[in-house]
PDB file of C-alpha atoms in Angstrom:
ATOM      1  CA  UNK I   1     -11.175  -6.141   6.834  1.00 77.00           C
ATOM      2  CA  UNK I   2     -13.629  -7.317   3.907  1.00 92.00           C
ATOM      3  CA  UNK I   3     -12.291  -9.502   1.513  1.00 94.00           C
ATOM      4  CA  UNK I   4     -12.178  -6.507  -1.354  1.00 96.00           C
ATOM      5  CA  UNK I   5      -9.973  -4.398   0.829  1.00 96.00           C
ATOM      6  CA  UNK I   6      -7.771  -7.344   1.088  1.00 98.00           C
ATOM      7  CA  UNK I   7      -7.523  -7.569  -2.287  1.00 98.00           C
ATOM      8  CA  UNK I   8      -6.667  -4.063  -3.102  1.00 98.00           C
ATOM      9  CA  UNK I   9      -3.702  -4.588  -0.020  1.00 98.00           C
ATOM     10  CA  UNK I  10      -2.817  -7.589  -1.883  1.00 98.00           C
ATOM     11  CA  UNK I  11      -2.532  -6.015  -5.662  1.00 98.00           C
ATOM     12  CA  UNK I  12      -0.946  -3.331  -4.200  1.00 98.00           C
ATOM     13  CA  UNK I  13       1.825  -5.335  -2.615  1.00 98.00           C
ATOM     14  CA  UNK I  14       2.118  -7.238  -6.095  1.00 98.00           C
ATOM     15  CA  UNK I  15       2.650  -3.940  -7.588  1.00 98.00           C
ATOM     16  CA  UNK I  16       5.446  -2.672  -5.177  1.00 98.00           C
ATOM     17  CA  UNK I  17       7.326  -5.950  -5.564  1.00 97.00           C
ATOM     18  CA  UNK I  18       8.504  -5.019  -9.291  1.00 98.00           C
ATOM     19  CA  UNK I  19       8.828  -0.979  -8.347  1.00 97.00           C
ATOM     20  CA  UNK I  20       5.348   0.235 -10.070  1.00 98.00           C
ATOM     21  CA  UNK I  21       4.642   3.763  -9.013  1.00 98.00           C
ATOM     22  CA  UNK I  22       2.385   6.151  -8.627  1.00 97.00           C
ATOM     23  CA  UNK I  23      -0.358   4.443  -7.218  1.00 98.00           C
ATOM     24  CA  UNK I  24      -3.576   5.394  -6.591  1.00 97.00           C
ATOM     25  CA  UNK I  25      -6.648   3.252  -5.408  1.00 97.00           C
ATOM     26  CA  UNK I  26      -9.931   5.230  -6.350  1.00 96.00           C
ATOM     27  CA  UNK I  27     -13.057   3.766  -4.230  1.00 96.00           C
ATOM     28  CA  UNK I  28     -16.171   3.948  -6.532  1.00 95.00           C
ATOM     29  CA  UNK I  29     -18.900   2.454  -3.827  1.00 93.00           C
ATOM     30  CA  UNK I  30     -21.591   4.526  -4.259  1.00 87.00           C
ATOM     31  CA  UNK I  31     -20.847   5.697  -7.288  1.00 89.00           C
ATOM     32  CA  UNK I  32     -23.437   6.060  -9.890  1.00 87.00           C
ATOM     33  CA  UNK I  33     -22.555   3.346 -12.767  1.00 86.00           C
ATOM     34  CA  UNK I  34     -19.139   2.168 -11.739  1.00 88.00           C
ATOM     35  CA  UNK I  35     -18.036  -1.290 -13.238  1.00 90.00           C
ATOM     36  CA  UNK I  36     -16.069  -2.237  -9.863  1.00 95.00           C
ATOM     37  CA  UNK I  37     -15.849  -1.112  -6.044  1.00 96.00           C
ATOM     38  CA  UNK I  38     -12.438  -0.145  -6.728  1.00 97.00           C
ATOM     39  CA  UNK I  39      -9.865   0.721  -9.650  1.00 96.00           C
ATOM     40  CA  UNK I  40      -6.042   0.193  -8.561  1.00 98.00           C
ATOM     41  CA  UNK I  41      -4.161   2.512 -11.046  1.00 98.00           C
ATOM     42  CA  UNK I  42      -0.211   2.822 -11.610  1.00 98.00           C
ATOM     43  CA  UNK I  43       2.420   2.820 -13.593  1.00 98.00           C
ATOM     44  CA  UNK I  44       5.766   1.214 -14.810  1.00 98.00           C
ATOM     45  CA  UNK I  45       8.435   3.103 -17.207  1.00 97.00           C
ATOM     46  CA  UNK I  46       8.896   0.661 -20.209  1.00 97.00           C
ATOM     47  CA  UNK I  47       6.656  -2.037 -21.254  1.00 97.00           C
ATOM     48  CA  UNK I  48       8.889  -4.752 -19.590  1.00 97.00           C
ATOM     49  CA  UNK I  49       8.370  -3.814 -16.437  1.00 98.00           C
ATOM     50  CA  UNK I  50       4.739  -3.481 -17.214  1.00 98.00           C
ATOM     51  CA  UNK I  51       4.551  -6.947 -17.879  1.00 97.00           C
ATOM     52  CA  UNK I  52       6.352  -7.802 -14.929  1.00 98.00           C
ATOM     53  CA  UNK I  53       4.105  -6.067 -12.720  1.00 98.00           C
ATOM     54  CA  UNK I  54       0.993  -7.443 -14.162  1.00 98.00           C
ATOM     55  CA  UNK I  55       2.617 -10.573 -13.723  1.00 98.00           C
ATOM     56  CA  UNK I  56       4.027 -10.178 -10.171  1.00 98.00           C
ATOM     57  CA  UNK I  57       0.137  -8.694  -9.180  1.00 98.00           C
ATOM     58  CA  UNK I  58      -1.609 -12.099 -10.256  1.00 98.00           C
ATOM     59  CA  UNK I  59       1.066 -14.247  -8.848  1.00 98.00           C
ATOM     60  CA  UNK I  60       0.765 -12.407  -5.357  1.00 98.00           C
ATOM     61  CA  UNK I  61      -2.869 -12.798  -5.690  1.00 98.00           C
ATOM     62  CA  UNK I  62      -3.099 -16.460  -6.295  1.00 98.00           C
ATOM     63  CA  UNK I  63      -0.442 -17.187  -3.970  1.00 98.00           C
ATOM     64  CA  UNK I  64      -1.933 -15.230  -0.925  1.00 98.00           C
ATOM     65  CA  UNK I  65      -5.346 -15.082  -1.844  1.00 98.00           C
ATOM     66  CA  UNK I  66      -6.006 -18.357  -3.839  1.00 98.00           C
ATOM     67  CA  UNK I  67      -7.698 -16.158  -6.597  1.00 97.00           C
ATOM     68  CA  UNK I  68      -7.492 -15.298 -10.432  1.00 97.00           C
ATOM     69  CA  UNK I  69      -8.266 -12.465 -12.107  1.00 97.00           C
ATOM     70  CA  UNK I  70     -11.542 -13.416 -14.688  1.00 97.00           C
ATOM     71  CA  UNK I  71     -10.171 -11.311 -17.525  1.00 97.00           C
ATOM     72  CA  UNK I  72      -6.729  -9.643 -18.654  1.00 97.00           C
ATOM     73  CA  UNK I  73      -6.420  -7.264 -21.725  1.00 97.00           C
ATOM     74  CA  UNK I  74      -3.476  -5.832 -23.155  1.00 97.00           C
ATOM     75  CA  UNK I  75      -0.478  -8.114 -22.708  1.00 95.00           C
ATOM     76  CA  UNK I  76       1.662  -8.401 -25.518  1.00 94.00           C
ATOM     77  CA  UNK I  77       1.424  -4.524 -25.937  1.00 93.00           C
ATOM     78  CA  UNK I  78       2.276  -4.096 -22.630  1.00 95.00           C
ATOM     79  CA  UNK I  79       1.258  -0.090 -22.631  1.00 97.00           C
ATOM     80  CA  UNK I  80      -2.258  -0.335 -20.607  1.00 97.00           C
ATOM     81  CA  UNK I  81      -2.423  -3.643 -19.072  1.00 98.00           C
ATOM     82  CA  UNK I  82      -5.949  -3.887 -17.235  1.00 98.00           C
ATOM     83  CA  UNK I  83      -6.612  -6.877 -15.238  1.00 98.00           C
ATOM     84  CA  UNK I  84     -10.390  -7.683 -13.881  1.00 98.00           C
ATOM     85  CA  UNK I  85     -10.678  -9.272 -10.686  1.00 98.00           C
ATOM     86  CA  UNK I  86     -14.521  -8.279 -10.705  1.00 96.00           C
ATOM     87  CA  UNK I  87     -14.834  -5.941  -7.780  1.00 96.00           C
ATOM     88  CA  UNK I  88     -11.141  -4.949  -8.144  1.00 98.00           C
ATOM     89  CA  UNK I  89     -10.157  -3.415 -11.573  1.00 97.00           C
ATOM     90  CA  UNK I  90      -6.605  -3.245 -11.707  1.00 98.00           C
ATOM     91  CA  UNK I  91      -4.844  -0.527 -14.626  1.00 98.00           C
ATOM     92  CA  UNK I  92      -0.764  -0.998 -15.026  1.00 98.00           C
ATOM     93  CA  UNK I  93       0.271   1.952 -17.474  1.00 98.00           C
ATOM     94  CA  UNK I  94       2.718   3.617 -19.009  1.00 98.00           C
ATOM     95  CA  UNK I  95       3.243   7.078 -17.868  1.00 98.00           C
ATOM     96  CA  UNK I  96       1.932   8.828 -21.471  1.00 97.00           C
ATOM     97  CA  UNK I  97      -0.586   6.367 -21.787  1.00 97.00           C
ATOM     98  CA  UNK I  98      -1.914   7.008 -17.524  1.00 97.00           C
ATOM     99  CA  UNK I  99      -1.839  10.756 -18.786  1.00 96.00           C
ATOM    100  CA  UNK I 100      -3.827  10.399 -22.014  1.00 96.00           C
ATOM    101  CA  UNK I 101      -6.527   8.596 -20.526  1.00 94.00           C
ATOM    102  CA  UNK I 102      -6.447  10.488 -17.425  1.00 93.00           C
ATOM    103  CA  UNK I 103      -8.894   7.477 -15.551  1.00 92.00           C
ATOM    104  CA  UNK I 104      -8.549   9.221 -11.358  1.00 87.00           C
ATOM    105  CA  UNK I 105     -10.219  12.430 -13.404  1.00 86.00           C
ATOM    106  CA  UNK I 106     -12.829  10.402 -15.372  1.00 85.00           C
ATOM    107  CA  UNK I 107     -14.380   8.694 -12.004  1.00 81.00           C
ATOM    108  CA  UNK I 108     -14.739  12.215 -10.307  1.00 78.00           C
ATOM    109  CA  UNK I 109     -16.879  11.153  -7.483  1.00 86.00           C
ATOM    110  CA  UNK I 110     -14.749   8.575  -6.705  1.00 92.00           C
ATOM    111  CA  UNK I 111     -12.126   8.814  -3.423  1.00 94.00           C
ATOM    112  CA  UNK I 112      -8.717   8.853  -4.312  1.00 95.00           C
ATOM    113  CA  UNK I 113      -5.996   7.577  -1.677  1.00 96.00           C
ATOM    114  CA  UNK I 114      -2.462   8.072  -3.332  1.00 95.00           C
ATOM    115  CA  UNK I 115       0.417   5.219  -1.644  1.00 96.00           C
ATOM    116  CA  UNK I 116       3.559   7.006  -1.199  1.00 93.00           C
ATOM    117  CA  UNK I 117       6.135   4.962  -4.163  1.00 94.00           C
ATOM    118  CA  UNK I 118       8.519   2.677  -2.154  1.00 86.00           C
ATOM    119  CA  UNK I 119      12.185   3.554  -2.785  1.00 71.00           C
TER     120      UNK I 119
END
């Protein structure tokens, strides 16, 4: 496994731990002007729990994987977090915000692979 798939596994396992949903990994290799190999989307339902899952994502990263993301926006706000590991782009929503900008249908070359939410 290369060290980017890892890191999607691992994000995605930081996601599950606070009950994000909805996910959906979108694999842009190959794909004319993407800013990352892959975006890891999803989605909590109230801006606490966004927080929480950004947080619990870069905890589970540096704990398993011994890395940081370069670059976090949206904090504070806590209605589109996006966190940049560099060849990972990470996007923790709210599910009006996920609709409005609509990012699995703006990367339409990209392959989608929904996870089935954990109960």
């Amino acid at each position: 496994m290369t060290e980017t798939k890892r890191l999607v596994e691992t994000i995605t396992k930081g996601i599950q731990e606070k009950k994000g949903s909805k996910i959906v990994v979108a694999d842009l290799n190959g794909v004319d002007g993407a800013i990352a190999n892959y975006f890891v989307i999803c989605q909590g339902n109230s801006p606490t729990q966004i927080e929480a899952i950004a947080e619990s994502i870069g905890e589970t990263v540096r704990k398993e994987l011994k890395e940081k993301p370069t670059h976090v926006v949206g904090l504070g706000l806590n209605q589109w977090v996006a966190i940049d590991f560099v060849d990972v782009m990470v996007h923790v929503f709210l599910p009006e915000m996920r609709t409005f900008y609509d990012l699995e249908h703006l990367w339409a070359d990209a392959k989608l692979t929904h996870l089935p939410d954990l109960d």
